[in-house]
C-alpha positions as a LaTeX table, in Angstrom:
\begin{tabular}{lrrr}
\hline
Residue & $x$ (\AA) & $y$ (\AA) & $z$ (\AA) \\
\hline
Unk1 & 83.17 & 90.29 & 66.10 \\
Unk2 & 80.30 & 91.66 & 68.01 \\
Unk3 & 81.44 & 94.25 & 71.09 \\
Unk4 & 82.79 & 93.43 & 73.68 \\
Unk5 & 80.69 & 94.28 & 76.90 \\
Unk6 & 81.41 & 94.99 & 80.53 \\
Unk7 & 79.77 & 95.62 & 84.09 \\
Unk8 & 78.57 & 98.67 & 85.30 \\
Unk9 & 77.15 & 99.12 & 88.66 \\
Unk10 & 73.94 & 97.83 & 88.74 \\
Unk11 & 73.09 & 100.52 & 91.40 \\
Unk12 & 74.26 & 102.61 & 88.29 \\
Unk13 & 72.80 & 101.35 & 84.27 \\
Unk14 & 74.24 & 103.06 & 81.63 \\
Unk15 & 72.56 & 106.31 & 80.29 \\
Unk16 & 72.78 & 108.67 & 76.61 \\
Unk17 & 76.03 & 110.53 & 76.76 \\
Unk18 & 79.64 & 110.49 & 79.00 \\
Unk19 & 80.10 & 107.74 & 81.52 \\
Unk20 & 82.93 & 106.54 & 83.45 \\
Unk21 & 83.65 & 102.87 & 82.83 \\
Unk22 & 86.43 & 102.40 & 86.07 \\
Unk23 & 87.07 & 99.81 & 89.04 \\
Unk24 & 87.61 & 96.31 & 88.55 \\
Unk25 & 86.04 & 96.14 & 85.24 \\
Unk26 & 88.38 & 99.91 & 83.56 \\
Unk27 & 90.74 & 97.79 & 84.68 \\
Unk28 & 89.57 & 94.74 & 82.38 \\
Unk29 & 89.03 & 97.06 & 79.68 \\
Unk30 & 92.17 & 98.69 & 79.83 \\
Unk31 & 95.06 & 96.54 & 80.50 \\
Unk32 & 93.69 & 93.18 & 79.47 \\
Unk33 & 91.18 & 94.68 & 76.65 \\
Unk34 & 93.57 & 97.73 & 75.55 \\
Unk35 & 90.91 & 99.01 & 74.08 \\
Unk36 & 91.22 & 102.13 & 72.35 \\
Unk37 & 89.23 & 105.84 & 71.25 \\
Unk38 & 87.02 & 105.38 & 68.99 \\
Unk39 & 86.40 & 101.29 & 69.04 \\
Unk40 & 82.75 & 100.28 & 69.99 \\
Unk41 & 82.25 & 99.23 & 73.79 \\
Unk42 & 78.77 & 97.87 & 75.13 \\
Unk43 & 77.74 & 98.33 & 79.30 \\
Unk44 & 75.65 & 96.61 & 80.85 \\
Unk45 & 73.74 & 96.80 & 84.81 \\
Unk46 & 73.76 & 92.95 & 84.47 \\
Unk47 & 70.02 & 93.20 & 84.61 \\
Unk48 & 68.69 & 93.72 & 81.23 \\
Unk49 & 69.96 & 97.59 & 79.78 \\
Unk50 & 73.05 & 97.79 & 78.05 \\
Unk51 & 74.70 & 101.24 & 77.02 \\
Unk52 & 75.67 & 100.86 & 73.67 \\
Unk53 & 78.59 & 103.18 & 72.02 \\
Unk54 & 82.04 & 103.98 & 71.62 \\
Unk55 & 85.48 & 104.51 & 73.69 \\
Unk56 & 85.90 & 108.21 & 73.65 \\
Unk57 & 88.96 & 107.80 & 75.98 \\
Unk58 & 91.42 & 105.85 & 78.41 \\
Unk59 & 93.61 & 106.90 & 81.06 \\
Unk60 & 95.26 & 105.13 & 83.46 \\
Unk61 & 95.72 & 101.50 & 83.65 \\
Unk62 & 91.77 & 101.49 & 84.60 \\
Unk63 & 89.36 & 104.03 & 83.76 \\
Unk64 & 87.66 & 104.44 & 80.38 \\
Unk65 & 85.09 & 106.70 & 79.15 \\
Unk66 & 83.00 & 106.26 & 76.27 \\
Unk67 & 80.07 & 108.06 & 74.78 \\
Unk68 & 76.98 & 104.76 & 74.98 \\
Unk69 & 74.63 & 106.70 & 71.47 \\
Unk70 & 72.07 & 103.86 & 72.62 \\
Unk71 & 70.40 & 102.70 & 75.89 \\
Unk72 & 68.88 & 98.66 & 74.93 \\
Unk73 & 66.33 & 97.46 & 77.88 \\
Unk74 & 65.95 & 93.68 & 78.15 \\
Unk75 & 62.58 & 91.85 & 79.10 \\
Unk76 & 62.50 & 89.34 & 81.43 \\
Unk77 & 62.38 & 86.45 & 79.68 \\
Unk78 & 59.50 & 84.62 & 79.87 \\
Unk79 & 59.12 & 81.23 & 80.38 \\
Unk80 & 61.97 & 81.94 & 83.02 \\
Unk81 & 64.20 & 78.75 & 83.56 \\
Unk82 & 66.32 & 77.74 & 86.75 \\
Unk83 & 68.02 & 74.46 & 86.38 \\
Unk84 & 68.91 & 73.18 & 89.81 \\
Unk85 & 72.54 & 71.89 & 89.59 \\
Unk86 & 73.86 & 69.41 & 93.12 \\
Unk87 & 77.16 & 69.44 & 93.35 \\
Unk88 & 79.76 & 67.94 & 90.46 \\
Unk89 & 83.59 & 67.13 & 92.08 \\
Unk90 & 86.46 & 68.88 & 91.09 \\
Unk91 & 86.19 & 72.07 & 89.39 \\
Unk92 & 83.53 & 70.94 & 86.81 \\
Unk93 & 80.17 & 72.94 & 88.92 \\
Unk94 & 82.28 & 76.07 & 87.03 \\
Unk95 & 82.09 & 74.38 & 83.70 \\
Unk96 & 78.68 & 73.86 & 84.59 \\
Unk97 & 77.75 & 76.99 & 85.34 \\
Unk98 & 80.02 & 78.31 & 82.56 \\
Unk99 & 77.79 & 76.65 & 79.61 \\
Unk100 & 74.47 & 76.94 & 81.14 \\
Unk101 & 75.28 & 81.45 & 81.53 \\
Unk102 & 76.16 & 81.05 & 77.69 \\
Unk103 & 73.39 & 78.81 & 77.01 \\
Unk104 & 71.03 & 81.25 & 78.36 \\
Unk105 & 69.19 & 79.62 & 82.10 \\
Unk106 & 68.65 & 82.78 & 84.02 \\
Unk107 & 69.19 & 81.53 & 87.34 \\
Unk108 & 71.53 & 78.51 & 88.68 \\
Unk109 & 71.02 & 77.34 & 92.30 \\
Unk110 & 74.12 & 75.43 & 93.64 \\
Unk111 & 71.81 & 72.15 & 95.40 \\
Unk112 & 74.42 & 70.14 & 97.86 \\
Unk113 & 72.08 & 66.45 & 97.14 \\
Unk114 & 72.77 & 63.42 & 99.58 \\
Unk115 & 74.99 & 61.73 & 97.10 \\
Unk116 & 77.35 & 64.32 & 95.93 \\
Unk117 & 80.41 & 63.82 & 96.87 \\
Unk118 & 81.84 & 67.31 & 97.27 \\
Unk119 & 80.06 & 69.48 & 100.16 \\
Unk120 & 80.71 & 72.43 & 100.74 \\
Unk121 & 81.52 & 73.92 & 104.34 \\
Unk122 & 82.55 & 77.18 & 105.85 \\
Unk123 & 84.94 & 79.11 & 103.85 \\
Unk124 & 84.90 & 76.19 & 101.80 \\
Unk125 & 81.87 & 77.41 & 100.95 \\
Unk126 & 81.66 & 80.13 & 100.95 \\
Unk127 & 85.06 & 80.15 & 97.88 \\
Unk128 & 82.76 & 77.63 & 96.36 \\
Unk129 & 80.37 & 80.06 & 95.65 \\
Unk130 & 82.00 & 82.56 & 94.68 \\
Unk131 & 83.73 & 80.51 & 92.19 \\
Unk132 & 80.12 & 79.88 & 90.31 \\
Unk133 & 78.94 & 83.82 & 90.85 \\
Unk134 & 82.39 & 84.87 & 89.22 \\
Unk135 & 82.37 & 83.15 & 86.57 \\
Unk136 & 78.19 & 82.86 & 85.35 \\
Unk137 & 79.35 & 86.78 & 85.83 \\
Unk138 & 82.76 & 86.44 & 83.52 \\
Unk139 & 80.76 & 84.18 & 80.89 \\
Unk140 & 77.91 & 86.25 & 80.94 \\
Unk141 & 79.77 & 88.81 & 79.34 \\
Unk142 & 82.00 & 86.35 & 76.79 \\
Unk143 & 77.67 & 85.53 & 76.49 \\
Unk144 & 76.91 & 89.08 & 75.26 \\
Unk145 & 75.06 & 88.82 & 77.75 \\
Unk146 & 72.28 & 91.75 & 79.53 \\
Unk147 & 71.29 & 90.45 & 82.15 \\
Unk148 & 73.24 & 87.81 & 84.30 \\
Unk149 & 72.05 & 84.30 & 85.75 \\
Unk150 & 71.61 & 84.77 & 89.87 \\
Unk151 & 72.94 & 82.73 & 91.74 \\
Unk152 & 72.38 & 82.16 & 94.84 \\
Unk153 & 72.99 & 80.09 & 98.10 \\
Unk154 & 72.57 & 76.75 & 98.28 \\
Unk155 & 69.34 & 75.32 & 99.12 \\
Unk156 & 68.80 & 72.45 & 100.96 \\
Unk157 & 66.09 & 69.18 & 99.54 \\
Unk158 & 63.65 & 71.13 & 101.18 \\
Unk159 & 63.81 & 74.38 & 100.17 \\
Unk160 & 64.47 & 72.75 & 96.42 \\
Unk161 & 60.78 & 71.09 & 96.78 \\
Unk162 & 59.64 & 74.80 & 97.54 \\
Unk163 & 61.04 & 76.68 & 94.46 \\
Unk164 & 59.21 & 73.36 & 92.89 \\
Unk165 & 55.99 & 74.31 & 94.26 \\
Unk166 & 55.63 & 77.44 & 92.60 \\
Unk167 & 57.14 & 76.38 & 89.25 \\
Unk168 & 54.71 & 76.74 & 86.35 \\
Unk169 & 56.94 & 73.75 & 84.61 \\
Unk170 & 58.54 & 72.40 & 87.25 \\
Unk171 & 60.97 & 68.00 & 85.84 \\
Unk172 & 64.15 & 66.16 & 87.31 \\
Unk173 & 66.17 & 64.58 & 85.50 \\
Unk174 & 66.02 & 60.88 & 85.99 \\
Unk175 & 68.24 & 58.70 & 83.54 \\
Unk176 & 64.59 & 55.80 & 84.77 \\
Unk177 & 61.90 & 58.92 & 83.71 \\
Unk178 & 59.35 & 56.60 & 81.62 \\
Unk179 & 58.59 & 60.31 & 78.91 \\
Unk180 & 60.97 & 62.68 & 77.24 \\
Unk181 & 62.39 & 65.67 & 78.48 \\
Unk182 & 61.94 & 66.12 & 73.80 \\
Unk183 & 57.38 & 66.47 & 75.10 \\
Unk184 & 56.72 & 67.36 & 77.46 \\
Unk185 & 53.62 & 69.89 & 77.60 \\
Unk186 & 56.18 & 72.96 & 78.22 \\
Unk187 & 54.41 & 76.76 & 80.07 \\
Unk188 & 54.24 & 79.77 & 77.61 \\
Unk189 & 55.17 & 81.42 & 80.84 \\
Unk190 & 56.15 & 81.47 & 84.96 \\
Unk191 & 59.20 & 79.95 & 85.84 \\
Unk192 & 60.46 & 76.21 & 84.88 \\
Unk193 & 62.25 & 74.78 & 87.49 \\
Unk194 & 64.26 & 71.84 & 85.63 \\
Unk195 & 65.82 & 69.23 & 88.26 \\
Unk196 & 70.14 & 67.60 & 88.48 \\
Unk197 & 71.44 & 65.62 & 90.67 \\
Unk198 & 74.70 & 64.43 & 91.20 \\
Unk199 & 76.61 & 61.96 & 89.73 \\
Unk200 & 75.29 & 58.63 & 92.04 \\
Unk201 & 71.22 & 59.96 & 90.91 \\
Unk202 & 68.75 & 61.46 & 92.90 \\
Unk203 & 68.19 & 59.68 & 95.40 \\
Unk204 & 64.39 & 57.62 & 96.33 \\
Unk205 & 63.34 & 60.68 & 99.27 \\
Unk206 & 64.51 & 63.30 & 97.18 \\
Unk207 & 62.82 & 62.07 & 93.92 \\
Unk208 & 59.67 & 61.20 & 96.43 \\
Unk209 & 59.94 & 65.10 & 98.41 \\
Unk210 & 60.45 & 66.69 & 94.37 \\
Unk211 & 57.90 & 64.69 & 93.45 \\
Unk212 & 55.12 & 65.38 & 95.98 \\
Unk213 & 55.63 & 69.29 & 95.57 \\
Unk214 & 54.55 & 68.82 & 91.81 \\
Unk215 & 57.55 & 68.29 & 89.57 \\
Unk216 & 57.60 & 64.90 & 87.46 \\
Unk217 & 60.55 & 62.41 & 86.34 \\
Unk218 & 62.10 & 62.93 & 82.79 \\
Unk219 & 64.68 & 61.32 & 80.57 \\
Unk220 & 67.00 & 63.96 & 78.09 \\
Unk221 & 67.61 & 60.70 & 75.40 \\
Unk222 & 68.98 & 57.05 & 75.33 \\
Unk223 & 72.72 & 58.02 & 76.55 \\
Unk224 & 73.42 & 58.75 & 80.18 \\
Unk225 & 74.95 & 62.40 & 80.44 \\
Unk226 & 77.15 & 64.22 & 83.31 \\
Unk227 & 76.54 & 66.41 & 86.08 \\
Unk228 & 78.12 & 68.96 & 84.28 \\
Unk229 & 76.29 & 68.82 & 81.22 \\
Unk230 & 73.08 & 67.70 & 81.44 \\
Unk231 & 71.95 & 70.88 & 83.06 \\
Unk232 & 73.09 & 72.60 & 79.56 \\
Unk233 & 71.37 & 70.22 & 77.32 \\
Unk234 & 67.96 & 70.58 & 79.31 \\
Unk235 & 68.77 & 73.95 & 78.86 \\
Unk236 & 68.99 & 73.67 & 75.41 \\
Unk237 & 65.60 & 71.90 & 74.28 \\
Unk238 & 63.21 & 74.11 & 77.25 \\
Unk239 & 65.48 & 77.12 & 75.33 \\
Unk240 & 64.25 & 76.12 & 71.44 \\
Unk241 & 60.75 & 74.16 & 72.04 \\
Unk242 & 59.58 & 77.57 & 74.59 \\
Unk243 & 60.71 & 79.96 & 71.71 \\
Unk244 & 63.24 & 81.46 & 73.38 \\
Unk245 & 65.46 & 81.01 & 70.59 \\
Unk246 & 63.43 & 81.97 & 67.62 \\
\hline
\end{tabular}
């Protein structure tokens, strides 16, 4: 069993020696996971730095002291994989973020496509975005990631087109596409941006905007996946083909 991972303040990455973990993460370590002196632990800033060591002492309900004996720095992934995820219904958005984070996606961009039943507005949108970010954080810890995925605010179709225009490889998953993603020529570096549409599909206007920005439509396989699972399946395919899973 690998050591559990806890997050430090991004501005205070772990360093060798005695390191104090407190606040919500300290409470999780002490009161929820009930870690005790001598147990292994990993602390990360979520930006690629990880401190490996053992629990030295616990105090109260939310304070833990760790002896960090090794610090590792994980390089930026290459190629970087961003998934633009159309907003699914209910809690399927969190499911998509969770599984894509566990798989290894580097960024998940919420996209309120025209055919999305769910639309983020006002306080509801703020709350929903917070849930996506919390899900990415917890899934990243569960997956023992040192570099957590970014979850920016929702992007409009025009903004997504701009993201696609700057990518080394831009793709839109589309069930009627002729070319399979499995045979697409992929870059060795730079950014890969993949668009996953809503249950009702990407609209003709949206597809036209994306293809004008340099993206091509691709299909995954003979079956039609739900929007909450398509991104994970596509990401796994890309991670394997680019060598990031080798």
